[in-house]
Short mmCIF file of C-alpha atoms and ligand atoms in Angstrom, two decimals:
data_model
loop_
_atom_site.label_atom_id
_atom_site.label_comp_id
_atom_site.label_asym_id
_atom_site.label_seq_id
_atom_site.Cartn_x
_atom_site.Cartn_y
_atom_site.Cartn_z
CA UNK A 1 -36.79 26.87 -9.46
CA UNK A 2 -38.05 24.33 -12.03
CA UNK A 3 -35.13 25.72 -14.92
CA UNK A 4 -32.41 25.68 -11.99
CA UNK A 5 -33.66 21.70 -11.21
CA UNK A 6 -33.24 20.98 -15.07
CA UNK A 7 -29.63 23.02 -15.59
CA UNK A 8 -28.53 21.12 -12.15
CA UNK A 9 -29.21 18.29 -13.59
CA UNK A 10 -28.35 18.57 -16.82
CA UNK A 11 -24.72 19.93 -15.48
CA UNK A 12 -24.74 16.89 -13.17
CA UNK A 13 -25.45 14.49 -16.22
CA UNK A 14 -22.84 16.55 -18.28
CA UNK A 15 -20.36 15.64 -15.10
CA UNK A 16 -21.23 12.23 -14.92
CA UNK A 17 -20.66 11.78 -18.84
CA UNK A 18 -17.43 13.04 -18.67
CA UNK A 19 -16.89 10.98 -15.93
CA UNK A 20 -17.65 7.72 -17.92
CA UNK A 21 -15.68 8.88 -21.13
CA UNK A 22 -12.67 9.49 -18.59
CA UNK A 23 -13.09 6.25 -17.21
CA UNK A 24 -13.47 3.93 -20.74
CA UNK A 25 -10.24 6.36 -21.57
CA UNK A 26 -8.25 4.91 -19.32
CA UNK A 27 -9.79 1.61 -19.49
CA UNK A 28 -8.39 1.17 -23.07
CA UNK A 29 -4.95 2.69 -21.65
CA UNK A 30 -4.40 0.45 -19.49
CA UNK A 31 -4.09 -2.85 -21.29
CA UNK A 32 -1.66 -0.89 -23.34
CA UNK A 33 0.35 0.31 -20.98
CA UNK A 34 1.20 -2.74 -19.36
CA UNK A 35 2.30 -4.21 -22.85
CA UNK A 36 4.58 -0.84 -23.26
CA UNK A 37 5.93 -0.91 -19.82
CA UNK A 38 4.36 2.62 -18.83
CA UNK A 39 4.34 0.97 -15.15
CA UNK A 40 6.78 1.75 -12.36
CA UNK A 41 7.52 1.34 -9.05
CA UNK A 42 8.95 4.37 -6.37
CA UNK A 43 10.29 2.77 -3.14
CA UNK A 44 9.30 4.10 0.25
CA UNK A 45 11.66 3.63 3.12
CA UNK A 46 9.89 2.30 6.58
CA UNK A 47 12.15 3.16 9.65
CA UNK A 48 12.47 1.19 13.17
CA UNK A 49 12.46 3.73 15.43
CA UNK A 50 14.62 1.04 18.35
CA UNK A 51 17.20 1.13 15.90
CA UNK A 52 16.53 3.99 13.17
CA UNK A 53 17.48 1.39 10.37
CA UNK A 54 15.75 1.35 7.33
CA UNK A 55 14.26 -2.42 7.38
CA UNK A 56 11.73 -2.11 4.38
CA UNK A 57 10.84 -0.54 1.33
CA UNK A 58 6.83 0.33 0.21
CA UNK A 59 6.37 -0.30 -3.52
CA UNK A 60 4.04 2.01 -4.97
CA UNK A 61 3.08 2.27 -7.98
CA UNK A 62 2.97 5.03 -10.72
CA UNK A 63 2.01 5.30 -14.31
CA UNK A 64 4.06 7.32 -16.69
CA UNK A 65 1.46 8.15 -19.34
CA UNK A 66 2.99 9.00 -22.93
CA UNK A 67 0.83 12.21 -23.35
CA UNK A 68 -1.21 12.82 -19.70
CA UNK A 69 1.73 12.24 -17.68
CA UNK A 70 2.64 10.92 -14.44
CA UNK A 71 -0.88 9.54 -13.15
CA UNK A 72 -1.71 8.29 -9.39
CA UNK A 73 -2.60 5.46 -8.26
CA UNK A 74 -5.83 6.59 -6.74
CA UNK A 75 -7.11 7.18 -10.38
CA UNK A 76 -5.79 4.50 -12.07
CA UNK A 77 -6.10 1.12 -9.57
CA UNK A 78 -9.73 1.57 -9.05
CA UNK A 79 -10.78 1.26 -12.91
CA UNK A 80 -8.01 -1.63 -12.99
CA UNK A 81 -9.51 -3.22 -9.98
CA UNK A 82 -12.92 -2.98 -11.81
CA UNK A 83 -11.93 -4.38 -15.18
CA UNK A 84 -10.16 -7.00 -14.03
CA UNK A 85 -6.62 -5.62 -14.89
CA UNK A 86 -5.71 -5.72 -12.05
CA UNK A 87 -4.84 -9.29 -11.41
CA UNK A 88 -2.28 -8.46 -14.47
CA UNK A 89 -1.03 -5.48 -13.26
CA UNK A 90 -0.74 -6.76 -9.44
CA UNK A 91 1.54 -9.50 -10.90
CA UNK A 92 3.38 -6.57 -12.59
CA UNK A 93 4.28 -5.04 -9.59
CA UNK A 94 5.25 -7.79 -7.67
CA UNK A 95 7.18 -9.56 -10.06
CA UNK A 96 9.07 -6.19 -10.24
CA UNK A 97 9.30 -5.56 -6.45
CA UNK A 98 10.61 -9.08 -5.74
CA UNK A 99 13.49 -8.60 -8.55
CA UNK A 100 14.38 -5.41 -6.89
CA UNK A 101 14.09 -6.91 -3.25
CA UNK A 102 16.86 -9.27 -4.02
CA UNK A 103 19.14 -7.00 -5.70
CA UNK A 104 19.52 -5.06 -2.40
CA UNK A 105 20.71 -7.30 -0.39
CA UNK A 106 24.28 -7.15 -0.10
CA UNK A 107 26.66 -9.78 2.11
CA UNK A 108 28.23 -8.73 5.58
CA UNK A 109 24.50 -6.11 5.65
CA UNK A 110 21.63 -7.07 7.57
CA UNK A 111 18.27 -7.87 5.11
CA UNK A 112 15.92 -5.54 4.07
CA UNK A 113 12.34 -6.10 2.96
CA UNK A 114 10.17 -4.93 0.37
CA UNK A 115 6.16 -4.17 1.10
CA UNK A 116 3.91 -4.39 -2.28
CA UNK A 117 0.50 -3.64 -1.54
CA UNK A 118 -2.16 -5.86 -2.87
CA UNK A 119 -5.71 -5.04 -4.06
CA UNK A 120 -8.64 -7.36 -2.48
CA UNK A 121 -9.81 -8.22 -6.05
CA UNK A 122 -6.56 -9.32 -6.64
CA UNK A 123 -6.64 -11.31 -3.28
CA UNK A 124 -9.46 -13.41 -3.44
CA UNK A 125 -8.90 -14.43 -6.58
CA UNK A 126 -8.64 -18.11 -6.65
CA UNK A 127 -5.07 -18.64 -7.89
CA UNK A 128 -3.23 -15.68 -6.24
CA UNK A 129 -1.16 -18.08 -3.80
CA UNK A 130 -0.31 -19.95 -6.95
CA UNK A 131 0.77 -16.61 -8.56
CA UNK A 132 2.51 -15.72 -5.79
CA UNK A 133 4.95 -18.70 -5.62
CA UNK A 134 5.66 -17.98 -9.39
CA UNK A 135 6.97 -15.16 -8.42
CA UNK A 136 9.19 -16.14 -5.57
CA UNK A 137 10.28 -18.90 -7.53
CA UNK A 138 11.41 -17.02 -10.66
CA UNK A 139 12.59 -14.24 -8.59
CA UNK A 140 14.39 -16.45 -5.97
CA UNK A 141 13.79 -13.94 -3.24
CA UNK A 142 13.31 -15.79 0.10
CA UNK A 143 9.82 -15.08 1.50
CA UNK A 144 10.62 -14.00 4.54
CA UNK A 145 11.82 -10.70 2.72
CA UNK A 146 8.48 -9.72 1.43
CA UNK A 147 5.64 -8.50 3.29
CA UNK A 148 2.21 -8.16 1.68
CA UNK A 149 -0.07 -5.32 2.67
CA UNK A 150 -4.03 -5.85 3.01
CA UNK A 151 -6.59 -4.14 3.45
CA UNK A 152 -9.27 -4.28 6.36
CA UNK A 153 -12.10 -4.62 3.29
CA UNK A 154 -9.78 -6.86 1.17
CA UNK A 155 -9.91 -9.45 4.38
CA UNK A 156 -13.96 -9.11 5.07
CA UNK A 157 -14.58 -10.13 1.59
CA UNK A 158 -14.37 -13.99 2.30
CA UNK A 159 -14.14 -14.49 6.25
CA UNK A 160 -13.61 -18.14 5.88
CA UNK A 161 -11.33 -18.78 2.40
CA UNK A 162 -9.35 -15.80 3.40
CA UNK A 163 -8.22 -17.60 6.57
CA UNK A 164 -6.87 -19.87 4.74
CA UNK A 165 -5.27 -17.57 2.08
CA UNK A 166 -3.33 -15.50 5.03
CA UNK A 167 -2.37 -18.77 6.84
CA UNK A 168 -0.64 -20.45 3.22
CA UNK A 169 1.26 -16.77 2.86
CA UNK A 170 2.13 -16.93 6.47
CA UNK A 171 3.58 -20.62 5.99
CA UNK A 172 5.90 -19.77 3.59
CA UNK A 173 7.20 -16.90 6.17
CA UNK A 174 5.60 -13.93 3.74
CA UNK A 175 5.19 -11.40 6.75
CA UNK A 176 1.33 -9.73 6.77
CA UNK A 177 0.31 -6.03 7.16
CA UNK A 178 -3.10 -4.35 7.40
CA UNK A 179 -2.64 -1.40 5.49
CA UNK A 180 -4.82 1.80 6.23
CA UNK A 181 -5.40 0.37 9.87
CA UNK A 182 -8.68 2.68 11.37
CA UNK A 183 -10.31 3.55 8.11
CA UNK A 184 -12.27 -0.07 7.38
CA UNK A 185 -15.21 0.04 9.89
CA UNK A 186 -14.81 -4.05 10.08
CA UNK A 187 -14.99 -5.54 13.48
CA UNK A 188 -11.97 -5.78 15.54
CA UNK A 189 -12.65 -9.79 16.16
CA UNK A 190 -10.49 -10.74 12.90
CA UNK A 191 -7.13 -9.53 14.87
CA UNK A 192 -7.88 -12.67 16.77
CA UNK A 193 -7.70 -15.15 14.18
CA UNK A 194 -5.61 -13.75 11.11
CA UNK A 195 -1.98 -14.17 11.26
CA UNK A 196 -0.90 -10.65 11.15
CA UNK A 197 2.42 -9.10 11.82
CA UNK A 198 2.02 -5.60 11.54
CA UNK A 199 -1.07 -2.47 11.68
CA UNK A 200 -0.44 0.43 9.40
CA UNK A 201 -2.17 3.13 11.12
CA UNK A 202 -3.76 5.05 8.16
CA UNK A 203 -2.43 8.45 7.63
CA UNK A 204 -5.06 10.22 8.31
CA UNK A 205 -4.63 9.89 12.19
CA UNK A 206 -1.47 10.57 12.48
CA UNK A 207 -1.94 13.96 10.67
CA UNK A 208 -3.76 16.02 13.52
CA UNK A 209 -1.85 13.88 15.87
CA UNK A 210 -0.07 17.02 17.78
CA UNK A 211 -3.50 18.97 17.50
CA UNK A 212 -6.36 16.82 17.45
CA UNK A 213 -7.14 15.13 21.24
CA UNK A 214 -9.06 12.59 19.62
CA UNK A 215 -7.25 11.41 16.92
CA UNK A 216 -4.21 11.15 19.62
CA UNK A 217 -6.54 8.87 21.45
CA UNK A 218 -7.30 6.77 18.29
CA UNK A 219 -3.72 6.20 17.86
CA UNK A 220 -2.70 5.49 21.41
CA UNK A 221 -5.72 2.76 21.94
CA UNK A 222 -4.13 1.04 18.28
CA UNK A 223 -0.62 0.95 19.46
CA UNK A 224 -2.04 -0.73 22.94
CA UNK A 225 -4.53 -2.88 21.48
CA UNK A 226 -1.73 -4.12 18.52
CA UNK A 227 0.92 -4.54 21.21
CA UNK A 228 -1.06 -6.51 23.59
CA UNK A 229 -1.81 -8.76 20.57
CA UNK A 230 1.63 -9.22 19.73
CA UNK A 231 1.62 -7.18 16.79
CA UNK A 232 3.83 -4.61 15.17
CA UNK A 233 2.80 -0.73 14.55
CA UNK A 234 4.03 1.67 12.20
CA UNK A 235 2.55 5.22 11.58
CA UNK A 236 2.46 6.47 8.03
CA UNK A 237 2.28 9.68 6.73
CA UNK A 238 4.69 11.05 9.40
CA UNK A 239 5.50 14.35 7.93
CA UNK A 240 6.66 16.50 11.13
CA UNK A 241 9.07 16.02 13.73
CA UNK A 242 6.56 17.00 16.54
CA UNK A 243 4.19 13.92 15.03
CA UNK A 244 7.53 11.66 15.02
CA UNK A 245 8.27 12.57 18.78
CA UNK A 246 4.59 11.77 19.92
CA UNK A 247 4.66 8.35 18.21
CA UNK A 248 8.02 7.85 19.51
CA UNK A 249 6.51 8.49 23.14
CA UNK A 250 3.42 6.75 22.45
CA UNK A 251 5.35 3.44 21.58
CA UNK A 252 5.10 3.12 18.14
CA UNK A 253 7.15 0.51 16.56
CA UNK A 254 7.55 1.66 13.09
CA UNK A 255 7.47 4.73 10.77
CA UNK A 256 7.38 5.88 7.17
CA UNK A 257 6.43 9.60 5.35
CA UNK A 258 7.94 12.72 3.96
CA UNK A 259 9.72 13.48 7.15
CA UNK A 260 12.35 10.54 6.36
CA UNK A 261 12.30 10.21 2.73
CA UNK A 262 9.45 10.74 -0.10
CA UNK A 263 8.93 7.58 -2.52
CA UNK A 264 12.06 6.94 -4.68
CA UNK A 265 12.97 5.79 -7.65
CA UNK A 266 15.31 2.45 -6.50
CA UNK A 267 18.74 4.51 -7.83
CA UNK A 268 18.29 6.82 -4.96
CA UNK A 269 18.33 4.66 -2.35
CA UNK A 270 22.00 3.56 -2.02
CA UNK A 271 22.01 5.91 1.07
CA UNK A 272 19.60 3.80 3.13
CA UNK A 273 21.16 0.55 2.13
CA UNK A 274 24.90 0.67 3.04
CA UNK A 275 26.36 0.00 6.61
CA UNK A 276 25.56 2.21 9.24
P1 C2E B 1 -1.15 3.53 0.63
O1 C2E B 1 -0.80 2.09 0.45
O2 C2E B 1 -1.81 3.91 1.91
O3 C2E B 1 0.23 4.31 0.42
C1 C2E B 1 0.60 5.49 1.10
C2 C2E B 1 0.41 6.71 0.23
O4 C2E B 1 0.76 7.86 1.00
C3 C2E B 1 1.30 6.74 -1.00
O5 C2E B 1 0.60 7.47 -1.99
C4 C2E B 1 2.51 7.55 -0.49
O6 C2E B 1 3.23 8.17 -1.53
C5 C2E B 1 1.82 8.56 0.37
N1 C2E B 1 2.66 9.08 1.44
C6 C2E B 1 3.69 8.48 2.07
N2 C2E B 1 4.20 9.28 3.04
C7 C2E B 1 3.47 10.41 3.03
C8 C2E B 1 3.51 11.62 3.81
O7 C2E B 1 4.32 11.82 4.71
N3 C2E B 1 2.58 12.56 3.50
C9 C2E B 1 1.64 12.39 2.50
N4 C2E B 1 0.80 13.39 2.26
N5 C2E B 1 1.58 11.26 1.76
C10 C2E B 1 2.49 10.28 2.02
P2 C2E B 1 0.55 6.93 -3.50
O8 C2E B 1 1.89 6.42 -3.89
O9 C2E B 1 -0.07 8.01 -4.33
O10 C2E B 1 -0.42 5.69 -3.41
C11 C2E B 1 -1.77 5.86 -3.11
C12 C2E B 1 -2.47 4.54 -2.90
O11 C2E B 1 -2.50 3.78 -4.11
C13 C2E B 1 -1.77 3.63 -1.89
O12 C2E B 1 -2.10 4.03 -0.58
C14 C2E B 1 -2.34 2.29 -2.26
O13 C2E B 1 -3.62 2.10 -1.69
C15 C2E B 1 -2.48 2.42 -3.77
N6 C2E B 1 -1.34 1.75 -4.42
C16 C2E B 1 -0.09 2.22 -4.71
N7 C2E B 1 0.65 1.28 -5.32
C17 C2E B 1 -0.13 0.16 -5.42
C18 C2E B 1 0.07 -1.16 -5.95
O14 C2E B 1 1.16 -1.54 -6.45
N8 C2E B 1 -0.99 -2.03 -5.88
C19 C2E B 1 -2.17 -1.66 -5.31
N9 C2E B 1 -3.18 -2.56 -5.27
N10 C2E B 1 -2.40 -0.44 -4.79
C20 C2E B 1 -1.38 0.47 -4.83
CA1 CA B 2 0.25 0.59 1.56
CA1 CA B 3 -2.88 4.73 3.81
CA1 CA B 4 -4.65 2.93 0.66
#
């Protein structure tokens, strides 16, 4: 039992090595990447379900890596985040988004947004309201077109400053989303004094919608709860028609997932932006 502790562990150190050579890798990658444009962003159409138009567009993000490949964010944002790259990067992509935002408006057509997710080291950073006036400014997108997305940790991190932060963003008329809605484990009291437009109820609810009682449950008390605060819902990760059809019953507000359209590169989404 004694040689299977030491080969356990010595397997488990072996992992944890690789782990950390993986991890300086990419560290070193990413500084270089940014300075030869590796970075892009897919678009992700978000549907109204009163009026089936496409209002918005997620940016996400994705790394074309010269010899590894297309890499996810999942593997890539959280060694950013911890190196401080982020910052950098997050004015990357919404720099890029914003430039891309305007472009799609067209005269005679109704607006359309864009939704660029932002990392909570990248939010409480002092500076990021400063950073992200640059950006409207040298973009010359009107705020009300862009809508940030937040997570419930991102806005626990500095109760009182981040106040403050949402309220300068919501000034301006920069519309506010909290992004994987159900996940965070934060108490519910900060509905009550953010100013938040919109709950993105994580993906991982709406899933086992059609077979999983409880999850159902979880989703119906969010759409009540958010609509009796005045706020907006959209499901993500809609996938199925069955799941579309329950949200659609339950009162949801707003959708987005493989069902209606995958993440696209912006030249594929003349369909969704022409007249109806
Ligand atoms: P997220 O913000 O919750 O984005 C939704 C993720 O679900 C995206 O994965 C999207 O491609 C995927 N998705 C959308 N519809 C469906 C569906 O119907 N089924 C399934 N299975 N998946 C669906 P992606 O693009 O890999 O992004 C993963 C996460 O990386 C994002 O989760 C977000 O937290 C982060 N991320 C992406 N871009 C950025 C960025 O520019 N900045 C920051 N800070 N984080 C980003
Ligand atoms: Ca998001
Ligand atoms: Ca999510
Ligand atoms: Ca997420």
């Amino acid at each position: 039992a004694k040689e299977q502790g030491r080969n356990a562990f010595r397997f488990f150190s072996a992992e944890l090595n690789q782990e950390a050579h993986e991890r300086r890798r990419l560290e070193g990658n990413l500084h270089r990447a940014l300075a030869d444009e590796e970075f892009f962003l897919e678009y992700q159409p978000q549907i109204d379900l009163r009026t089936g138009r496409v209002f918005s567009f997620e940016a996400l993000l994705r790394w074309q890596h010269p010899e590894d490949g297309l890499i996810p964010p999942d593997c890539f944002i959280p060694v950013a985040e911890e190196m401080g790259v982020i910052r950098r990067l997050g004015e990357w992509v919404l720099l890029a988004a914003c430039r891309q935002c305007r472009q799609w408006q067209q005269p005679g057509l109704p607006p359309v947004r864009v939704a660029v997710n932002v990392s909570g080291h990248q939010f409480n950073q002092p500076g990021f309201i400063e950073m992200v006036d640059r950006v409207l400014h040298e973009t010359g997108l009107n705020p009300e077109l862009l809508e940030l997305e937040l997570t419930e940790s991102a806005l626990m991190a500095g109760e009182q400053e981040t106040i403050m932060t949402l309220i300068d963003l919501k000034v301006r008329g920069i519309h506010l989303a909290i992004d994987d809605f159900g996940t965070g484990y934060s108490s519910l009291s900060y509905l009550k004094h953010f100013p938040i437009d919109r709950l993105k109820i994580d993906r991982s609810f709406v899933r086992d919608i059609v077979k999983d009682l409880d999850d159902r449950a979880i989703v119906e008390a969010i759409i009540a709860m958010a609509h009796s605060l005045g706020l907006r819902v959209l499901a993500e990760g809609v996938e199925h028609e069955d799941e579309l059809e329950l949200l659609r019953e339950r009162g949801c507000d707003e959708v987005q997932g493989f069902y209606f359209a995958r993440p696209q590169l912006p030249e594929a989404l003349g369909k969704y932006l022409e007249a109806p």
